[in-house]
XYZ file of C-alpha atoms in Angstrom:
560
model
C 1.645 -21.831 -31.605
C 1.288 -20.146 -28.204
C 3.348 -20.218 -25.047
C 7.052 -19.519 -24.472
C 9.382 -21.038 -27.050
C 12.207 -21.426 -24.550
C 11.166 -21.988 -20.942
C 13.481 -21.077 -18.099
C 13.640 -23.107 -14.894
C 12.531 -21.118 -11.867
C 10.159 -18.855 -13.847
C 6.392 -18.992 -13.279
C 4.542 -18.439 -16.573
C 0.954 -17.394 -17.222
C -1.542 -20.216 -17.672
C -1.793 -21.035 -21.416
C -5.507 -20.183 -21.654
C -4.979 -16.849 -19.903
C -1.996 -15.963 -22.115
C -3.991 -16.861 -25.236
C -6.816 -14.583 -24.081
C -4.464 -11.642 -23.503
C -2.894 -12.092 -26.939
C -6.205 -12.466 -28.780
C -7.655 -9.413 -27.025
C -4.611 -7.288 -27.897
C -3.744 -6.757 -24.230
C -0.303 -8.259 -24.857
C 1.862 -7.422 -27.853
C 2.619 -10.254 -30.294
C 6.251 -9.379 -31.053
C 9.494 -9.319 -29.100
C 11.105 -6.081 -27.978
C 13.962 -6.674 -30.426
C 11.457 -6.903 -33.249
C 9.704 -3.772 -31.956
C 12.970 -1.869 -32.492
C 13.471 -3.412 -35.927
C 9.953 -2.342 -36.894
C 10.518 1.227 -35.638
C 13.799 1.390 -37.598
C 12.053 0.326 -40.802
C 9.217 2.831 -40.361
C 11.123 5.882 -39.049
C 14.835 5.163 -39.571
C 15.915 8.795 -39.352
C 13.809 9.783 -36.357
C 15.887 10.403 -33.240
C 15.435 7.726 -30.578
C 17.823 9.060 -27.919
C 19.486 12.361 -27.080
C 22.264 12.344 -24.486
C 25.196 14.651 -23.753
C 25.095 16.226 -27.190
C 24.843 12.871 -28.973
C 21.795 11.974 -31.047
C 21.030 8.414 -32.169
C 18.319 7.591 -34.700
C 16.198 4.462 -34.683
C 18.105 3.214 -37.708
C 21.437 3.689 -35.940
C 20.169 2.143 -32.704
C 18.857 -0.872 -34.586
C 22.091 -1.405 -36.528
C 24.423 -0.948 -33.548
C 22.394 -3.136 -31.188
C 22.188 -5.825 -33.903
C 25.982 -5.896 -34.188
C 26.391 -6.195 -30.415
C 23.753 -8.962 -30.340
C 25.748 -10.920 -32.912
C 28.855 -10.271 -30.821
C 27.162 -11.716 -27.741
C 26.300 -14.891 -29.610
C 29.887 -15.102 -30.889
C 31.054 -15.184 -27.255
C 28.970 -18.310 -26.788
C 26.001 -16.772 -24.986
C 22.752 -18.619 -25.611
C 19.060 -17.844 -25.276
C 18.144 -17.083 -21.652
C 21.729 -16.832 -20.434
C 21.816 -13.942 -17.974
C 23.880 -10.754 -18.111
C 24.481 -8.605 -15.038
C 24.059 -4.861 -15.700
C 25.638 -1.986 -13.799
C 25.209 0.895 -16.215
C 23.928 4.446 -16.050
C 21.517 6.640 -17.985
C 23.272 6.719 -21.353
C 22.815 5.765 -24.993
C 25.327 2.944 -24.444
C 22.927 1.388 -21.961
C 20.137 1.466 -24.535
C 22.373 -0.200 -27.130
C 23.447 -2.942 -24.719
C 19.906 -3.615 -23.495
C 18.466 -3.888 -27.001
C 21.363 -6.139 -28.003
C 20.386 -8.509 -25.189
C 16.735 -8.367 -26.231
C 17.715 -9.380 -29.756
C 20.095 -12.145 -28.674
C 17.645 -13.563 -26.150
C 20.086 -12.831 -23.310
C 18.289 -11.810 -20.108
C 19.585 -8.613 -18.441
C 19.723 -8.637 -14.632
C 18.897 -4.998 -13.980
C 20.973 -4.016 -10.985
C 22.220 -0.472 -10.378
C 25.768 0.989 -10.291
C 25.439 1.718 -6.564
C 25.246 -1.971 -5.588
C 28.355 -3.455 -3.994
C 29.641 -6.908 -2.985
C 26.709 -7.809 -0.775
C 23.967 -7.164 -3.319
C 25.781 -8.091 -6.535
C 27.254 -11.221 -4.991
C 23.872 -12.537 -3.929
C 22.331 -11.679 -7.290
C 25.169 -13.449 -9.080
C 24.633 -16.552 -6.960
C 20.919 -16.542 -7.750
C 21.006 -15.743 -11.462
C 24.359 -17.275 -12.538
C 25.180 -14.631 -15.196
C 27.426 -15.429 -18.152
C 28.212 -11.787 -18.959
C 28.602 -8.543 -17.033
C 27.921 -5.141 -18.635
C 29.549 -2.315 -16.717
C 29.864 1.420 -17.403
C 33.303 2.723 -16.442
C 32.159 6.243 -15.508
C 28.789 5.388 -13.944
C 29.886 6.191 -10.379
C 32.171 9.074 -9.473
C 35.306 8.143 -7.527
C 34.645 4.409 -7.702
C 36.354 1.943 -10.036
C 33.336 -0.017 -11.229
C 35.378 -1.911 -13.825
C 37.785 -3.316 -11.234
C 34.825 -4.123 -9.033
C 33.204 -6.043 -11.905
C 36.456 -7.899 -12.510
C 36.599 -8.972 -8.856
C 32.974 -10.106 -8.833
C 33.459 -11.962 -12.113
C 36.436 -13.898 -10.776
C 34.641 -14.777 -7.584
C 31.450 -15.921 -9.311
C 33.000 -17.277 -12.512
C 31.294 -14.843 -14.898
C 33.130 -15.459 -18.208
C 32.737 -12.099 -19.949
C 33.003 -8.509 -18.699
C 31.896 -5.941 -21.290
C 32.932 -2.352 -20.579
C 31.177 0.755 -21.885
C 32.774 4.224 -21.849
C 36.153 2.957 -20.708
C 39.053 0.605 -21.261
C 38.486 -3.166 -21.328
C 39.953 -5.634 -18.894
C 42.820 -7.812 -20.165
C 41.260 -10.338 -22.547
C 37.949 -8.510 -22.057
C 35.690 -6.554 -24.349
C 34.262 -3.105 -24.814
C 30.795 -2.489 -26.151
C 32.367 -1.057 -29.299
C 34.734 -3.991 -29.876
C 31.919 -6.477 -29.413
C 30.056 -4.792 -32.263
C 32.984 -5.518 -34.589
C 33.176 -9.273 -33.967
C 31.029 -10.294 -36.937
C 30.036 -7.180 -38.923
C 27.226 -7.650 -41.388
C 25.616 -10.656 -39.684
C 22.094 -10.476 -38.262
C 19.904 -12.358 -35.802
C 16.650 -11.125 -37.291
C 15.573 -14.551 -38.509
C 15.935 -16.249 -35.120
C 12.959 -18.287 -33.929
C 14.572 -19.465 -30.701
C 12.354 -17.313 -28.471
C 9.097 -15.409 -28.820
C 6.853 -12.805 -27.275
C 5.905 -14.956 -24.266
C 9.521 -15.584 -23.298
C 11.397 -13.803 -20.510
C 12.893 -10.513 -21.675
C 14.443 -9.125 -18.492
C 14.983 -9.775 -14.798
C 13.871 -6.770 -12.771
C 14.414 -6.404 -9.032
C 11.995 -5.813 -6.202
C 13.140 -3.638 -3.313
C 11.144 -5.716 -0.857
C 11.771 -6.190 2.834
C 14.568 -8.759 2.569
C 18.258 -8.001 2.245
C 18.639 -8.950 -1.406
C 16.098 -7.704 -3.962
C 13.853 -10.466 -5.227
C 14.064 -11.209 -8.950
C 11.008 -10.490 -11.095
C 10.776 -11.984 -14.592
C 9.183 -9.689 -17.159
C 8.114 -10.961 -20.574
C 8.233 -9.421 -24.068
C 4.460 -9.493 -24.627
C 3.197 -8.402 -21.236
C 5.867 -5.762 -20.641
C 4.945 -3.943 -23.827
C 1.246 -4.233 -23.048
C 1.872 -2.854 -19.576
C 3.739 0.155 -20.968
C 1.071 0.826 -23.570
C -1.738 0.884 -20.991
C 0.304 3.286 -18.833
C 1.370 5.621 -21.633
C -2.091 5.676 -23.174
C -3.379 6.953 -19.832
C -1.178 10.026 -20.394
C -2.325 10.321 -24.017
C 1.161 9.805 -25.385
C 1.321 9.843 -29.168
C 3.623 8.669 -31.920
C 6.869 10.639 -31.859
C 6.286 12.378 -28.531
C 9.442 13.542 -26.758
C 10.087 12.485 -23.168
C 12.855 13.227 -20.677
C 14.469 10.782 -18.268
C 16.946 11.785 -15.543
C 16.760 8.720 -13.316
C 18.295 5.220 -13.321
C 17.515 3.684 -16.694
C 17.399 0.072 -15.572
C 14.838 0.456 -12.813
C 11.418 -0.846 -13.780
C 10.110 2.686 -14.294
C 13.201 3.585 -16.326
C 12.845 0.490 -18.478
C 9.181 1.223 -19.100
C 9.563 4.908 -19.930
C 12.993 5.248 -21.521
C 13.324 1.870 -23.273
C 9.967 0.233 -23.997
C 8.002 3.455 -24.538
C 10.668 4.709 -26.926
C 10.203 1.870 -29.411
C 6.451 1.388 -28.950
C 5.694 5.047 -29.672
C 8.655 5.716 -31.980
C 9.398 8.354 -29.370
C 12.442 10.482 -28.663
C 13.851 10.175 -25.158
C 16.205 12.794 -23.725
C 18.607 11.200 -21.227
C 20.334 13.104 -18.422
C 23.116 10.962 -16.910
C 23.546 13.328 -13.953
C 20.711 15.131 -12.218
C 20.825 18.904 -12.469
C 17.587 20.855 -12.208
C 18.787 23.750 -14.406
C 19.873 21.347 -17.187
C 16.557 19.527 -16.775
C 14.522 22.652 -17.551
C 16.923 23.698 -20.302
C 16.542 20.311 -21.993
C 12.741 20.464 -21.771
C 12.849 23.815 -23.545
C 15.458 23.009 -26.195
C 14.160 19.529 -27.081
C 10.478 20.520 -26.917
C 9.651 17.773 -24.409
C 6.004 16.745 -24.033
C 6.220 14.297 -21.094
C 8.392 14.384 -17.984
C 8.681 11.855 -15.167
C 10.238 12.378 -11.768
C 10.436 10.761 -8.344
C 11.933 11.239 -4.916
C 14.411 14.053 -4.373
C 13.967 15.478 -7.870
C 10.381 16.536 -7.215
C 11.179 19.176 -4.544
C 14.042 20.502 -6.690
C 11.671 20.976 -9.629
C 9.018 22.593 -7.458
C 11.513 24.993 -5.824
C 13.557 25.900 -8.933
C 13.688 29.695 -8.875
C 14.247 30.184 -12.606
C 11.188 28.399 -14.030
C 9.829 31.566 -15.634
C 12.955 31.922 -17.774
C 12.171 28.688 -19.660
C 9.622 28.073 -22.376
C 7.619 25.057 -21.152
C 4.824 25.402 -23.702
C 5.591 21.996 -25.247
C 5.157 20.185 -21.931
C 1.787 18.432 -21.677
C 2.264 16.406 -18.513
C 4.531 15.821 -15.547
C 3.983 12.656 -13.550
C 5.636 11.907 -10.250
C 5.590 9.473 -7.346
C 5.232 12.417 -4.979
C 4.680 16.157 -4.990
C 2.413 16.745 -8.005
C 0.597 19.662 -6.383
C 3.804 21.617 -5.680
C 5.202 20.885 -9.161
C 2.037 22.063 -10.902
C 1.923 25.203 -8.778
C 5.537 25.995 -9.701
C 5.419 25.130 -13.414
C 1.804 25.619 -14.431
C 1.959 22.204 -16.155
C -0.696 19.568 -15.311
C 1.038 17.254 -12.846
C -0.157 13.914 -11.560
C 0.821 11.641 -8.705
C 1.192 7.961 -9.476
C 2.079 4.640 -7.883
C 4.092 1.921 -9.575
C 5.377 -1.438 -8.432
C 7.749 -3.690 -10.358
C 5.476 -6.642 -9.652
C 3.172 -5.271 -12.314
C 0.731 -2.503 -11.373
C 0.581 1.206 -12.197
C -1.985 3.555 -10.655
C -2.364 7.149 -11.827
C -4.755 9.814 -12.993
C -4.670 11.827 -16.208
C -4.123 15.485 -16.980
C -7.925 15.779 -17.223
C -8.619 14.047 -13.907
C -10.059 16.096 -11.026
C -7.413 17.789 -8.918
C -8.407 15.585 -5.992
C -7.353 12.550 -8.046
C -4.184 14.074 -9.507
C -2.866 15.694 -6.337
C -4.478 13.948 -3.355
C -4.375 10.314 -4.478
C -2.211 8.015 -6.557
C -5.021 7.481 -9.028
C -6.675 4.471 -10.629
C -5.419 1.321 -12.402
C -4.149 2.065 -15.918
C -5.383 -1.196 -17.390
C -9.102 -2.019 -17.280
C -8.013 -5.638 -16.918
C -6.181 -5.031 -13.626
C -8.123 -6.136 -10.554
C -7.321 -4.283 -7.333
C -8.432 -5.438 -3.918
C -7.646 -4.013 -0.468
C -7.550 -6.604 2.316
C -7.513 -6.011 6.030
C -3.867 -6.567 6.987
C -3.101 -10.158 7.883
C -6.443 -11.465 6.595
C -8.285 -12.299 3.399
C -11.171 -9.990 4.351
C -11.853 -7.038 2.044
C -11.480 -3.558 3.496
C -14.394 -1.185 3.008
C -14.256 2.125 1.147
C -12.389 4.564 3.371
C -10.707 1.807 5.368
C -6.960 1.145 5.124
C -6.056 -2.216 3.628
C -3.169 -4.112 2.055
C -2.916 -3.574 -1.697
C -3.482 -6.830 -3.599
C -3.813 -7.133 -7.354
C -3.816 -9.449 -10.371
C -3.913 -8.731 -14.076
C -2.175 -9.075 -17.435
C 1.218 -7.906 -16.155
C 1.000 -9.029 -12.545
C 3.742 -11.130 -11.034
C 2.955 -14.832 -10.983
C 6.022 -15.794 -9.023
C 9.483 -14.507 -8.115
C 12.333 -16.247 -9.890
C 13.542 -19.415 -8.154
C 11.816 -18.477 -4.884
C 9.126 -21.085 -4.065
C 9.130 -20.332 -0.336
C 8.602 -16.604 -0.899
C 5.964 -17.280 -3.566
C 4.035 -19.488 -1.154
C 3.246 -16.494 1.081
C 3.094 -13.721 -1.548
C -0.323 -14.471 -3.040
C -3.913 -14.850 -1.896
C -5.589 -18.234 -2.495
C -7.180 -16.855 -5.697
C -3.939 -15.474 -7.136
C -3.830 -11.816 -6.054
C -0.312 -10.573 -5.327
C 0.103 -9.207 -1.804
C 2.059 -5.972 -2.254
C 2.671 -5.153 1.409
C 1.661 -1.549 0.688
C -1.218 0.050 2.564
C -3.859 1.919 0.574
C -7.188 3.587 1.241
C -9.904 3.620 -1.448
C -12.243 6.588 -1.806
C -14.856 7.677 -4.304
C -13.945 10.887 -6.158
C -16.507 12.162 -8.656
C -17.864 8.685 -9.191
C -14.489 6.934 -9.551
C -12.643 4.796 -7.012
C -9.190 6.290 -6.464
C -6.480 5.145 -4.073
C -4.428 6.935 -1.438
C -1.052 5.545 -0.390
C -0.942 5.119 3.390
C 2.430 3.495 3.992
C 3.846 -0.032 4.082
C 3.307 -3.124 6.156
C 6.842 -4.374 5.716
C 10.074 -2.972 7.037
C 11.568 -1.497 3.904
C 12.802 2.036 3.255
C 12.213 4.171 0.175
C 15.102 6.621 -0.076
C 14.393 8.827 -3.076
C 12.945 5.940 -5.081
C 15.608 3.398 -4.057
C 13.749 0.800 -1.987
C 15.662 -1.527 0.286
C 15.031 -3.845 3.183
C 16.672 -3.505 6.575
C 17.593 -7.147 7.133
C 21.062 -7.089 5.587
C 21.903 -3.707 7.166
C 20.989 -5.007 10.624
C 22.990 -8.205 10.132
C 26.109 -6.188 9.354
C 25.503 -3.750 12.209
C 25.335 -6.703 14.614
C 28.922 -7.629 13.671
C 30.320 -4.249 14.752
C 32.515 -4.743 17.845
C 30.986 -1.784 19.710
C 27.338 -2.639 19.031
C 25.315 -5.199 21.009
C 22.290 -4.912 18.730
C 20.791 -2.541 16.188
C 17.508 -1.984 14.413
C 17.017 0.156 11.309
C 13.763 1.940 10.428
C 12.627 4.647 8.069
C 12.664 8.242 9.227
C 10.962 11.087 7.339
C 13.055 13.373 5.141
C 11.875 16.468 3.293
C 14.004 15.784 0.203
C 14.283 11.991 -0.125
C 10.962 11.082 1.483
C 12.675 8.616 3.793
C 16.143 7.860 5.092
C 17.474 5.124 7.360
C 17.765 5.668 11.110
C 19.647 3.141 13.270
C 18.596 2.537 16.884
C 21.692 1.080 18.543
C 22.473 -0.596 21.865
C 26.139 -0.342 22.835
C 28.154 -3.279 24.099
C 29.086 -2.981 27.744
C 32.067 -0.684 28.104
C 31.965 0.383 24.428
C 31.171 3.720 22.769
C 28.806 3.715 19.843
C 30.284 4.770 16.478
C 29.316 8.053 14.866
C 27.203 8.074 11.719
C 30.350 8.502 9.632
C 32.229 5.728 11.432
C 29.322 3.323 11.104
C 29.043 4.188 7.421
C 32.716 3.466 6.802
C 32.364 0.120 8.542
C 29.269 -0.914 6.576
C 30.837 0.085 3.259
C 33.884 -2.007 4.149
C 31.508 -4.949 4.591
C 30.191 -4.501 1.041
C 26.961 -2.562 1.659
C 25.695 -0.106 -0.959
C 26.115 3.521 0.108
C 22.464 4.506 -0.319
C 21.507 1.954 2.387
C 23.656 3.564 5.092
C 21.905 4.834 8.244
C 21.997 8.625 8.237
C 21.113 9.070 11.888
C 21.882 7.108 15.060
C 19.700 6.967 18.152
C 21.260 5.355 21.206
C 18.958 3.267 23.396
C 19.082 0.672 26.190
C 16.351 -1.600 24.825
C 13.940 -1.872 21.905
C 10.165 -1.467 22.349
C 8.050 -4.584 22.014
C 4.424 -5.331 21.263
C 2.078 -6.991 23.753
C 3.114 -10.376 22.410
C 6.795 -9.616 22.868
C 7.779 -8.875 19.255
C 9.891 -5.911 18.159
C 7.638 -2.877 17.717
C 9.098 -1.238 14.629
C 6.058 1.000 14.294
C 6.895 2.522 17.672
C 10.501 3.152 16.567
C 9.301 4.839 13.367
C 6.828 6.954 15.321
C 9.484 7.843 17.896
C 11.998 9.157 15.371
C 9.317 10.904 13.303
C 8.088 12.764 16.397
C 11.631 13.706 17.412
C 12.413 15.082 13.936
C 9.124 17.032 13.906
C 9.989 18.589 17.268
C 13.489 19.496 16.046
C 12.059 21.104 12.913
C 9.522 23.048 14.974
C 12.261 24.324 17.289
C 14.379 25.368 14.311
C 11.434 27.236 12.779
C 10.714 29.044 16.030
C 14.401 29.888 16.400
C 14.540 31.454 12.929
C 11.370 33.428 13.645
C 12.800 34.748 16.914
C 16.030 35.677 15.171
C 14.156 37.628 12.521
């Protein structure tokens, strides 16, 4: 029998003939992610799966503990394809909770601890979760448990499950849930299979609330295998992860890769560049991944020579591979990944022009990539900038419960329109891609992508502001930050950056979305057809920052 065993309304599935082809060809895996862990535990029960904060958990222990929590979830009344909101950090507890959901057929909604009322509320309305996993110490100086309790009351989420902290009254901890029915197992369940939904991931996108992306047991594992094989990862290889665990990249590298390759993953809950290098040395790490603000910290770490990095075979990053390789001597490779189902990258053996000056090639030979002239269905030529469009075994076939968005997100022949601009070029006989920016008005702050729509809506409510527009401005550490162009109400004084931030947080906005610079203006630029010219605003602030940096450099030189 093929096809999902338990379909979920609002999910767009692969056509049966296409799914059958992927399974027969071995492009998709034929087992669920819960069964992948069970298999790893049978084969290498004593091998360490995760290392975190001095704690080491073997595959056998991970399998047993996640099985107990899975039984506990079912004992609460959760059924196959019920959703569970997640706000947890980079810890072993997160791995246990995620695998428990995989085994119980519960679908995690992979939000991040930094989300607040605006984002979590909208996600809760869309996904209707029946449980809420929250890590008590995930965010410094913020009571995430009380926040989860408030959200749960407002959106009628029956069960809040707390990790690394005290439960709510009549609530549960991760540990107590594992004791509900000790000794029972879900291993024999046939209620869902490899073509069923395994997780809801989020797209940063250009709208206020991230769009929900269904990922499936079979395709998700196949996607990870094609990516990891590109880096020549082998059975038992050790990796290190110091980023959010529930992002798509975190799920792929720290969760799925771990069980597929019977790999050890070192988790760093808090970023610290010295601890990062120390862990690579002490745990004999072979593969390291980094993005955003971590890349410059790695490249500029002044104590690299004091650490033995001889085990490290590859470092891959969304930016800054050249500087990292120069600093560490380890082959480093740029890459591009999108939650909608495409990874581009080179290999450690690729020409430097591919590894450092492009984002590489598709990992799967079954991925089709096409660049279209923006706003058209016409293909861009080699060397010409075009919108990235793709389709393949792991490509999105439709956002969850979003028919209107889906109607404009694909070409007539089923290629997903990414909204990212790329340029194709031939490097030593291979077509590689260069990232050239985005068509849509979203901001990528250190790997956290967000749209400007909800920020602007809240800004417009401020009593001193007549109107405001938010665009990306360049930043040496985070890549981009948000800049707000504001028009003051008559007779009013615009707020400072700090005052505006306090106001937006009080309205429920996540902190990482806050504008970090304000530019006062009397009007916004428009295009020839009278529409807001965001490109002009981005260019304006980029030029102003460049001039300020140049003046600062000249000032330091004169002072020397």
